[in-house]
Coordinates of C-alpha atoms in Angstrom, one line a residue:
Chain A
M1 CA 89.1 140.4 241.3
I2 CA 88.7 142.8 244.2
R3 CA 92.3 142.4 245.1
D4 CA 93.4 143.6 241.6
L5 CA 91.6 146.5 241.8
F6 CA 93.7 147.7 244.9
A7 CA 97.0 146.3 243.5
I8 CA 100.0 149.0 243.5
P9 CA 100.5 149.9 240.0
R10 CA 104.0 149.8 238.2
L11 CA 105.0 153.5 237.7
T12 CA 107.9 155.2 236.4
G13 CA 108.7 158.8 235.9
K14 CA 107.2 158.9 232.6
A15 CA 104.1 159.7 234.3
W16 CA 105.3 163.4 234.6
T17 CA 105.3 163.5 230.8
V18 CA 101.6 163.3 230.7
W19 CA 101.7 165.8 233.7
Q20 CA 103.6 168.3 231.5
R21 CA 101.5 168.0 228.6
N22 CA 98.6 169.0 230.6
L23 CA 100.4 171.7 231.8
D24 CA 101.4 173.0 228.4
V25 CA 97.7 173.0 227.3
F26 CA 96.9 174.9 230.7
L27 CA 99.6 177.4 230.0
K28 CA 98.5 177.7 226.4
T29 CA 95.0 178.7 227.6
W30 CA 96.0 180.7 230.5
R31 CA 93.5 183.5 229.9
V32 CA 90.5 181.5 230.7
N33 CA 92.5 179.4 233.3
L34 CA 93.8 182.2 235.4
V35 CA 91.0 184.5 235.7
P36 CA 88.4 182.6 237.7
P37 CA 90.6 181.8 240.7
F38 CA 90.9 185.6 241.3
I39 CA 87.4 186.4 240.7
E40 CA 85.9 183.4 242.9
P41 CA 87.2 184.6 246.4
F42 CA 85.8 188.2 245.6
L43 CA 82.4 186.9 244.9
Y44 CA 82.3 184.7 248.1
L45 CA 84.1 187.3 250.4
I46 CA 81.7 189.9 249.4
A47 CA 78.5 188.2 249.2
L48 CA 79.0 185.8 252.2
G49 CA 81.8 187.5 254.0
F50 CA 80.3 191.2 254.3
G51 CA 76.8 190.4 253.0
L52 CA 76.0 187.6 255.4
G53 CA 78.8 188.3 257.9
G54 CA 77.2 191.5 258.6
F55 CA 74.2 189.9 260.2
V56 CA 76.3 187.0 261.8
G57 CA 79.1 188.9 263.1
Y58 CA 81.2 186.2 265.0
I59 CA 81.5 182.5 265.3
G60 CA 83.1 181.9 268.5
D61 CA 85.6 184.7 268.6
V62 CA 86.4 184.4 264.9
P63 CA 84.9 187.1 262.5
Y64 CA 82.8 185.4 260.1
I65 CA 84.7 186.4 257.3
D66 CA 87.8 184.9 258.7
F67 CA 85.7 181.7 259.3
I68 CA 84.6 181.3 255.9
A69 CA 87.9 182.4 254.0
P70 CA 89.8 179.0 254.4
A71 CA 86.4 177.2 253.4
I72 CA 86.5 179.3 250.1
V73 CA 90.2 177.8 249.6
A74 CA 89.1 174.3 250.5
V75 CA 86.1 174.4 248.4
S76 CA 88.3 175.7 245.3
I77 CA 90.8 172.6 246.1
M78 CA 88.0 170.2 245.5
N79 CA 86.3 172.1 242.8
S80 CA 89.4 172.3 240.6
A81 CA 91.0 168.7 241.1
F82 CA 87.3 167.2 240.8
F83 CA 86.3 168.8 237.8
E84 CA 89.5 168.3 236.1
C85 CA 89.5 164.6 236.5
T86 CA 86.0 164.1 235.8
Y87 CA 84.9 166.1 232.8
G88 CA 88.3 167.3 231.7
S89 CA 89.9 163.7 232.0
Y90 CA 86.8 162.1 230.2
V91 CA 87.0 164.7 227.5
R92 CA 90.5 163.7 226.8
M93 CA 89.8 160.1 227.1
Y94 CA 86.8 159.8 225.0
Y95 CA 86.7 162.7 222.7
G96 CA 90.2 163.5 222.3
K97 CA 91.5 160.0 222.3
T98 CA 94.5 161.4 223.9
F99 CA 95.0 158.5 226.1
D100 CA 95.1 156.2 223.2
A101 CA 97.7 158.4 221.4
I102 CA 99.7 158.4 224.5
I103 CA 99.6 154.5 225.3
A104 CA 101.0 154.1 221.8
T105 CA 104.3 155.3 223.1
P106 CA 106.4 153.6 226.0
V107 CA 104.1 155.6 228.5
S108 CA 101.8 152.8 230.0
I109 CA 98.0 153.4 230.7
E110 CA 98.9 153.5 234.6
E111 CA 101.4 156.2 234.1
V112 CA 98.9 158.0 231.8
I113 CA 96.2 157.9 234.7
A114 CA 98.8 158.7 237.4
G115 CA 99.9 161.9 235.2
E116 CA 96.3 163.2 235.1
L117 CA 95.7 162.7 239.0
L118 CA 99.1 164.5 239.6
W119 CA 97.9 167.1 237.0
G120 CA 94.5 167.5 239.0
A121 CA 96.4 168.0 242.4
T122 CA 98.8 170.5 240.6
R123 CA 95.5 172.5 239.1
S124 CA 94.4 172.6 243.0
M125 CA 97.5 174.0 244.0
I126 CA 97.8 176.6 241.4
Y127 CA 94.2 177.9 242.2
T128 CA 95.2 178.2 245.5
G129 CA 98.4 180.0 244.9
L130 CA 96.4 182.5 242.8
M131 CA 93.6 182.8 245.3
L132 CA 95.7 183.5 248.4
P133 CA 96.8 186.8 247.4
V134 CA 93.1 188.0 247.4
L135 CA 92.5 186.9 250.8
I136 CA 95.8 188.2 252.2
L137 CA 94.6 191.6 250.5
F138 CA 91.4 191.6 252.4
G139 CA 93.4 190.6 255.6
V140 CA 91.3 187.4 256.4
V141 CA 94.1 185.0 256.6
D142 CA 97.1 184.8 259.0
L143 CA 100.6 185.2 257.6
P144 CA 102.9 183.4 257.3
S145 CA 101.2 179.9 258.4
S146 CA 98.7 180.5 255.4
L147 CA 101.4 179.8 252.9
L148 CA 101.2 176.3 254.2
L149 CA 97.9 176.1 252.1
I150 CA 100.0 175.8 248.9
P151 CA 101.6 172.5 249.6
F152 CA 98.5 171.3 251.4
A153 CA 96.5 172.0 248.3
F154 CA 98.6 169.7 246.4
L155 CA 97.5 166.8 248.8
G156 CA 94.1 167.8 249.1
G157 CA 93.7 168.3 245.4
L158 CA 95.3 164.6 244.9
L159 CA 92.5 163.3 247.1
F160 CA 89.6 164.9 245.1
A161 CA 91.4 164.1 242.0
C162 CA 91.5 160.4 242.8
I163 CA 87.8 160.3 243.9
A164 CA 87.0 162.1 240.6
M165 CA 88.8 159.5 238.6
C166 CA 87.0 156.8 240.2
F167 CA 83.7 158.2 238.8
T168 CA 85.1 158.8 235.5
A169 CA 86.2 155.2 235.2
A170 CA 82.7 154.1 236.0
T171 CA 80.6 156.6 234.3
P172 CA 78.9 155.2 230.9
S173 CA 78.7 158.8 229.5
I174 CA 79.8 162.2 230.2
D175 CA 76.1 163.1 231.1
A176 CA 76.4 160.8 233.9
L177 CA 79.0 162.7 235.6
N178 CA 76.4 165.3 236.6
Y179 CA 75.1 162.7 239.3
P180 CA 78.3 162.9 241.3
S181 CA 78.5 166.7 240.6
F182 CA 75.1 167.3 242.1
L183 CA 74.9 164.3 244.7
F184 CA 78.4 164.4 246.1
I185 CA 80.0 167.6 245.5
T186 CA 77.2 169.9 246.3
P187 CA 76.2 168.3 249.6
M188 CA 79.8 168.6 250.6
L189 CA 79.9 172.3 249.7
L190 CA 77.1 172.8 252.2
F191 CA 77.6 170.3 255.0
S192 CA 81.4 170.1 255.4
G193 CA 81.8 173.0 258.1
T194 CA 82.0 175.3 255.3
F195 CA 79.9 178.2 256.0
F196 CA 78.6 177.3 259.3
P197 CA 80.5 175.2 262.0
I198 CA 79.9 171.6 261.9
T199 CA 79.3 171.4 265.7
V200 CA 75.7 172.9 265.1
L201 CA 74.9 169.4 263.5
P202 CA 73.7 166.6 265.5
P203 CA 76.7 164.4 266.8
A204 CA 75.7 161.4 264.5
L205 CA 75.7 163.9 261.4
Q206 CA 79.1 165.3 262.5
A207 CA 80.7 161.8 262.7
F208 CA 79.2 161.1 259.2
A209 CA 80.8 164.4 257.8
Y210 CA 84.0 163.6 259.3
V211 CA 84.1 159.9 258.1
V212 CA 82.3 160.2 254.8
L213 CA 82.7 163.7 253.4
P214 CA 86.2 164.4 252.3
L215 CA 85.7 168.1 252.0
T216 CA 85.2 168.1 256.1
N217 CA 88.7 167.0 256.7
V218 CA 90.2 169.4 254.0
V219 CA 88.2 172.4 255.6
S220 CA 89.2 171.5 259.1
I221 CA 92.9 171.6 257.8
C222 CA 92.6 174.8 255.9
R223 CA 90.9 176.6 258.6
G224 CA 93.8 175.6 261.2
I225 CA 96.3 176.9 259.0
T226 CA 94.6 180.3 258.0
L227 CA 93.6 180.7 261.8
T228 CA 97.0 179.5 262.9
L229 CA 94.9 177.2 265.3
F230 CA 96.9 174.1 265.2
S231 CA 95.2 171.1 267.0
P232 CA 96.1 167.6 267.4
F233 CA 92.7 166.9 265.7
M234 CA 94.2 167.9 262.4
I235 CA 96.5 164.9 262.7
L236 CA 93.6 162.7 262.2
N237 CA 92.4 164.8 259.5
L238 CA 95.6 164.5 257.7
A239 CA 95.8 160.9 258.3
W240 CA 92.1 160.4 257.0
I241 CA 93.3 162.3 253.9
A242 CA 96.7 160.3 253.4
I243 CA 95.0 157.0 253.7
V244 CA 91.8 157.5 251.6
T245 CA 94.1 159.4 249.1
T246 CA 96.5 156.3 248.7
V247 CA 93.8 153.8 248.6
L248 CA 91.8 155.7 245.9
F249 CA 94.8 156.5 243.8
F250 CA 95.5 152.9 243.4
L251 CA 91.9 152.1 242.9
S252 CA 91.4 154.6 240.1
V253 CA 94.5 153.6 238.3
N254 CA 93.2 150.0 238.2
L255 CA 89.8 151.0 237.5
M256 CA 90.6 153.0 234.4
K257 CA 93.1 150.4 233.2
R258 CA 90.3 147.8 233.3
R259 CA 88.2 150.2 231.4
L260 CA 90.8 150.9 228.8
I261 CA 92.8 147.7 228.3
V262 CA 90.3 145.2 226.8
Chain B
M1 CA 116.5 136.6 209.3
E2 CA 114.6 136.8 212.4
P3 CA 111.0 138.0 211.6
V4 CA 109.8 141.2 213.3
I5 CA 106.4 139.9 214.2
D6 CA 105.6 136.3 214.6
A7 CA 102.2 135.2 215.6
I8 CA 101.4 131.5 216.1
N9 CA 97.7 130.5 216.9
L10 CA 96.9 134.1 218.0
V11 CA 93.4 134.4 219.6
K12 CA 91.5 137.2 220.9
Q13 CA 88.2 137.0 222.6
F14 CA 86.0 139.8 223.9
G15 CA 83.6 137.9 226.3
P16 CA 81.8 135.2 224.0
F17 CA 82.8 137.0 220.9
T18 CA 85.9 135.8 219.2
A19 CA 87.5 138.8 217.2
V20 CA 90.7 137.1 216.2
D21 CA 90.5 133.3 215.7
T22 CA 93.7 131.4 215.7
I23 CA 95.6 133.3 213.3
N24 CA 99.4 132.5 212.2
F25 CA 101.5 135.1 210.2
S26 CA 105.1 136.3 210.4
V27 CA 106.5 139.6 209.0
R28 CA 109.8 139.8 207.7
P29 CA 112.3 142.8 208.2
G30 CA 112.0 145.5 205.3
E31 CA 108.7 144.4 203.8
V32 CA 105.3 145.9 203.5
F33 CA 103.0 143.7 205.2
G34 CA 99.2 144.1 204.6
F35 CA 96.0 143.1 206.7
L36 CA 93.1 143.2 204.1
G37 CA 89.5 142.4 205.3
P38 CA 86.0 143.8 205.5
N39 CA 84.9 145.9 208.5
G40 CA 84.8 143.4 211.6
A41 CA 87.3 141.0 210.2
G42 CA 89.7 141.3 213.2
K43 CA 92.3 143.8 211.5
T44 CA 92.4 146.5 214.1
T45 CA 92.3 144.1 216.9
T46 CA 95.3 142.3 215.5
M47 CA 97.1 145.5 215.0
K48 CA 96.2 146.5 218.9
M49 CA 97.8 143.4 220.2
I50 CA 100.9 144.1 218.1
Q51 CA 101.2 147.6 219.4
C52 CA 100.6 146.2 222.9
A53 CA 97.3 148.1 223.5
S54 CA 95.3 145.1 224.0
P55 CA 96.3 141.7 225.7
R56 CA 96.1 138.5 223.6
T57 CA 93.4 135.9 224.9
S58 CA 95.9 132.9 223.9
G59 CA 98.6 131.9 221.6
T60 CA 102.1 133.4 221.0
L61 CA 103.0 136.9 219.7
S62 CA 106.2 137.9 219.4
V63 CA 107.5 141.6 218.3
F64 CA 111.3 141.8 217.7
G65 CA 111.3 138.7 219.7
M66 CA 109.9 140.0 222.7
D67 CA 106.4 139.4 224.3
P68 CA 104.1 142.3 224.2
G69 CA 102.5 141.0 227.4
T70 CA 105.6 141.5 229.4
H71 CA 107.8 144.1 227.3
S72 CA 105.5 146.4 226.2
S73 CA 107.3 149.6 227.0
E74 CA 110.5 148.1 225.1
I75 CA 108.5 147.3 222.2
K76 CA 106.5 150.5 222.0
A77 CA 109.9 152.4 221.9
M78 CA 110.7 150.7 218.8
I79 CA 107.5 151.2 216.9
G80 CA 105.5 153.9 215.2
V81 CA 101.7 153.7 215.1
V82 CA 99.4 155.5 212.9
P83 CA 95.7 154.9 214.1
Q84 CA 92.6 154.8 212.6
E85 CA 91.3 157.7 214.3
T86 CA 92.7 161.2 214.2
N87 CA 93.9 161.6 217.8
L88 CA 96.2 164.9 217.7
D89 CA 96.2 167.2 220.5
T90 CA 93.7 170.0 219.3
E91 CA 95.1 172.6 221.7
F92 CA 98.6 172.4 220.2
S93 CA 99.9 173.4 216.8
T94 CA 101.5 171.3 214.2
I95 CA 105.1 171.4 215.4
E96 CA 103.9 171.4 219.1
N97 CA 102.0 168.0 218.5
L98 CA 105.4 166.5 217.3
I99 CA 107.5 167.9 220.5
V100 CA 105.1 167.0 223.1
Y101 CA 104.8 163.3 221.5
S102 CA 108.6 163.1 221.6
R103 CA 108.7 163.7 225.3
Y104 CA 106.5 160.4 225.7
F105 CA 109.6 158.5 224.1
G106 CA 112.2 160.3 226.4
I107 CA 113.5 162.3 223.5
S108 CA 115.3 165.3 224.7
K109 CA 114.0 168.9 223.4
E110 CA 116.9 169.7 221.3
V111 CA 116.6 166.4 219.4
A112 CA 112.8 166.6 219.2
E113 CA 112.9 170.0 217.7
E114 CA 115.4 169.0 215.0
R115 CA 113.7 165.9 214.3
A116 CA 110.1 167.6 214.1
E117 CA 111.3 170.2 211.5
K118 CA 112.8 167.3 209.4
L119 CA 109.6 165.3 209.5
L120 CA 107.4 168.5 208.8
D121 CA 109.4 168.8 205.8
F122 CA 109.2 164.9 205.0
V123 CA 105.3 165.0 205.1
Q124 CA 105.3 168.8 203.3
L125 CA 103.6 170.5 206.1
T126 CA 106.6 173.2 207.2
E127 CA 104.2 175.8 205.9
K128 CA 101.7 174.8 208.4
R129 CA 104.3 174.5 211.2
D130 CA 102.7 177.0 213.7
V131 CA 99.2 176.2 212.7
I132 CA 96.6 175.0 215.1
I133 CA 95.2 171.4 214.4
E134 CA 91.8 172.4 213.7
K135 CA 92.6 174.4 210.7
L136 CA 94.4 171.6 209.1
S137 CA 92.6 169.6 206.2
G138 CA 91.8 165.9 206.7
G139 CA 94.9 164.9 204.6
M140 CA 97.2 167.3 206.4
K141 CA 96.1 165.6 209.7
R142 CA 96.8 162.2 208.4
R143 CA 100.2 163.4 207.2
L144 CA 101.1 165.0 210.7
I145 CA 99.9 161.6 212.4
L146 CA 102.5 159.8 210.0
A147 CA 105.0 162.2 211.1
R148 CA 104.2 161.8 214.6
A149 CA 104.5 158.0 214.2
L150 CA 108.0 158.8 213.1
V151 CA 109.4 160.8 216.1
N152 CA 111.0 157.8 217.7
Q153 CA 112.7 156.6 214.3
P154 CA 110.7 153.4 214.6
K155 CA 112.1 150.3 213.1
L156 CA 108.4 149.1 212.6
L157 CA 105.6 151.3 211.5
I158 CA 102.2 150.0 211.9
L159 CA 99.3 151.9 209.9
D160 CA 95.6 151.4 210.7
E161 CA 93.5 152.4 207.6
P162 CA 96.3 155.1 206.8
T163 CA 94.2 156.8 203.8
I164 CA 90.8 156.3 205.1
G165 CA 88.5 159.2 204.1
L166 CA 91.2 160.9 202.0
D167 CA 91.0 162.3 198.5
P168 CA 92.9 160.9 195.8
Q169 CA 95.7 163.6 195.7
A170 CA 96.2 163.1 199.7
R171 CA 96.0 159.3 199.4
H172 CA 98.7 159.3 196.6
L173 CA 101.1 161.8 198.9
I174 CA 100.6 159.2 201.7
W175 CA 101.5 156.3 199.4
E176 CA 104.6 158.0 198.1
K177 CA 105.9 158.6 201.6
L178 CA 105.2 155.1 202.8
K179 CA 107.2 153.7 199.6
L180 CA 110.1 156.1 200.5
L181 CA 110.0 154.8 204.0
R182 CA 110.3 151.3 202.8
S183 CA 113.0 151.8 200.6
L184 CA 114.9 153.3 203.6
G185 CA 114.6 149.8 205.0
N186 CA 111.6 150.3 207.4
T187 CA 109.2 147.4 208.0
I188 CA 105.7 148.3 207.5
V189 CA 102.4 146.7 208.6
L190 CA 99.3 148.3 207.5
T191 CA 95.6 147.4 207.4
T192 CA 93.4 148.6 204.5
H193 CA 90.0 147.7 202.9
Y194 CA 91.1 149.7 199.8
L195 CA 92.2 147.0 197.4
E196 CA 94.1 149.5 195.3
E197 CA 96.2 150.5 198.4
A198 CA 97.3 146.8 199.1
E199 CA 98.0 146.0 195.6
R200 CA 100.2 149.1 195.0
L201 CA 101.9 149.0 198.5
C202 CA 102.2 145.6 200.0
D203 CA 105.1 142.8 199.4
R204 CA 102.9 140.2 201.0
L205 CA 99.4 140.4 202.6
V206 CA 96.7 138.3 204.5
I207 CA 93.0 138.5 203.7
M208 CA 91.0 138.3 206.8
N209 CA 87.5 137.4 207.3
K210 CA 85.4 137.0 210.5
G211 CA 88.5 136.6 212.6
T212 CA 90.5 134.2 210.4
I213 CA 93.0 134.8 208.0
L214 CA 91.6 133.1 204.7
V215 CA 95.0 133.4 202.3
Q216 CA 98.5 134.9 202.4
G217 CA 100.9 135.9 199.7
S218 CA 102.2 138.4 197.4
P219 CA 99.3 140.3 195.6
A220 CA 100.4 138.9 192.2
E221 CA 100.4 135.2 193.6
L222 CA 97.2 135.6 195.0
V223 CA 95.3 136.8 191.8
L224 CA 96.7 133.9 189.9
D225 CA 96.1 131.4 192.8
H226 CA 92.5 132.2 193.5
V227 CA 91.1 134.0 190.4
G228 CA 93.3 133.6 187.2
S229 CA 94.9 136.0 184.9
G230 CA 91.8 137.4 183.1
I231 CA 88.2 138.3 183.5
V232 CA 85.7 138.6 180.8
E233 CA 82.5 140.4 181.6
A234 CA 79.4 141.0 179.5
E235 CA 76.0 142.4 180.1
H236 CA 73.6 139.6 181.6
S237 CA 70.8 138.2 179.6
P238 CA 69.2 134.9 179.6
G239 CA 70.7 134.2 176.1
V240 CA 74.0 134.7 177.3
E241 CA 73.7 132.5 180.1
A242 CA 72.3 129.8 178.1
C243 CA 75.2 130.1 175.6
L244 CA 77.9 129.8 178.1
L245 CA 76.3 126.5 179.6
D246 CA 76.1 125.4 176.3
M247 CA 79.6 126.0 175.8
D248 CA 80.5 124.6 179.2
I249 CA 82.3 127.8 180.2
P250 CA 82.0 128.5 184.1
Y251 CA 80.7 131.8 184.9
E252 CA 79.1 134.0 187.8
V253 CA 76.3 136.3 187.4
V254 CA 77.0 139.6 189.5
G255 CA 74.2 142.0 189.5
D256 CA 73.6 142.9 185.8
I257 CA 77.0 141.5 184.7
V258 CA 78.2 137.8 183.8
Q259 CA 81.7 137.1 184.8
V260 CA 84.0 134.7 183.3
V261 CA 87.4 134.0 184.9
T262 CA 89.7 132.6 182.3
D263 CA 93.6 132.3 181.1
N264 CA 92.4 133.3 177.7
P265 CA 90.4 136.2 177.9
R266 CA 90.7 137.0 174.1
T267 CA 89.1 133.6 172.7
V268 CA 86.1 134.0 175.5
A269 CA 85.5 137.3 174.6
Q270 CA 85.4 136.6 170.8
E271 CA 83.0 133.4 171.4
L272 CA 81.0 135.7 173.7
L273 CA 80.5 138.1 170.6
S274 CA 80.3 135.9 167.7
K275 CA 78.1 132.9 169.3
C276 CA 76.3 134.4 172.2
D277 CA 75.4 137.7 170.7
A278 CA 76.5 139.3 174.0
K279 CA 76.5 143.1 174.7
R280 CA 79.0 145.3 176.2
V281 CA 81.9 142.8 176.3
L282 CA 84.8 143.8 178.3
T283 CA 88.3 141.9 179.1
R284 CA 90.6 143.0 182.0
A285 CA 93.1 141.5 184.2
A286 CA 92.1 139.9 187.5
T287 CA 92.8 142.3 190.5
L288 CA 93.0 141.9 194.0
E289 CA 89.5 143.1 194.3
D290 CA 88.3 139.8 192.5
V291 CA 90.3 137.6 195.1
F292 CA 88.9 139.6 197.8
L293 CA 85.3 139.3 196.7
K294 CA 85.7 135.6 195.7
L295 CA 86.8 135.0 199.2
T296 CA 84.8 137.1 201.6
G297 CA 81.6 137.0 199.7
R298 CA 79.6 139.9 198.3
G299 CA 77.2 140.5 201.3
L300 CA 77.3 143.8 203.0
R301 CA 79.3 144.2 206.2
E302 CA 77.9 146.3 209.0

């Protein structure tokens, strides 16, 4: 039983046709999709960077606004993939019956879910690509190292897409998706080394944040990239993300299959 | 000829509930095969097993000689499915729906575009080519779903309640298209609870109830075997009932009418009029509906 949930699903390139479908919809509604990632960094940088940053000044020898800039990217990576693969996927699965339509073709349910996950990751990457010019304009991120954020956003996005899809597979209704949004996403937004250094927390909580809160690892890597401060610790962060993503990728696909194929 | 679909002792259980209970049927190439039955009879579940969307619990099932459990991708490449629910992509236009759907079959863009135009013409939606799905009427949506089921030029078309909720004009148009597809040599399997639809379209059909197949055959055979050729109806009254009993004619009371099944409707009608003083006497040919009600009962299904 449990073993089946972590079995490696059989996938082919057909998963990309599902990805392509979502990309087509995204491009069709580009006006509503492309504006938020431009506006979001402005709001954060002005309110927190200039507003709060004026009181805080420096964290270590890093200006506060430079400290939070990578966190804004990390939060956006989290939000865009997470909400795409919770509410977005749920609407496609339950209300649109899109998955039913697709599995009547040679595409399998495993490939549908894989396509959804890849799309969630892509969405994180697109958003990061759109935010980056704003951050560069403000001069709060280093170049050229910050360009690494774009490929990294795909990996980070895939992590949150897989987490989201597990919730989608388990949720009894769309309203119940509010629980992970408020009880998981919001605490991460606050306690993952985003707006204050994680080192101010007691050591036990720091360990908890690194082991249990995915965003902590994503913030850590984003910050290393934008400040060009590469440390060996980032390899641990990267390994954590790679392992958890792989396990949850299999788990979410199998959970969704169990939900949809009866 | 090898059957397109062959089911032997097919069973589907959902937990303790048996939705399909040991059914046997076989669909021949080029025929229109119907599954008729009240709600909850197991028709849709059977369709889902055929189209590889739901694994069977036991028994054997083969589609084009392949097992849906192990060859789903190959089978699905050869079938077209019209589901009961309208599940078009609402964000896309009419033609985009067809092109996006073609991609799932690995059809190249050029071929997909060419086929999509032809299919829109076939279902008479060319005028609505660039219209967003929400602006289409219910009948247009069903026609587009039919077109979508044909993008891969399927050898077998599966339709689950193809005309549900449509007005008579839209329904006739769908029937006309299905007849045309049949004349081109396509095998068609459909479920319906519209008796008229089954009678008009199906070469052979099965009547299902509570997960089992009650009877199978051609519509005409079923009517003759299970009801008879004619039916005489008259307004119900104690006098008429007593009179029929007296003459030893078997009858059935249905609501406020008395029904007599007979091969000599004229004689029975004359006797009812002359001897029983019956009112509102009507003779008619027996239909599939009489068979259906006789076999599945008159109780309401919910």
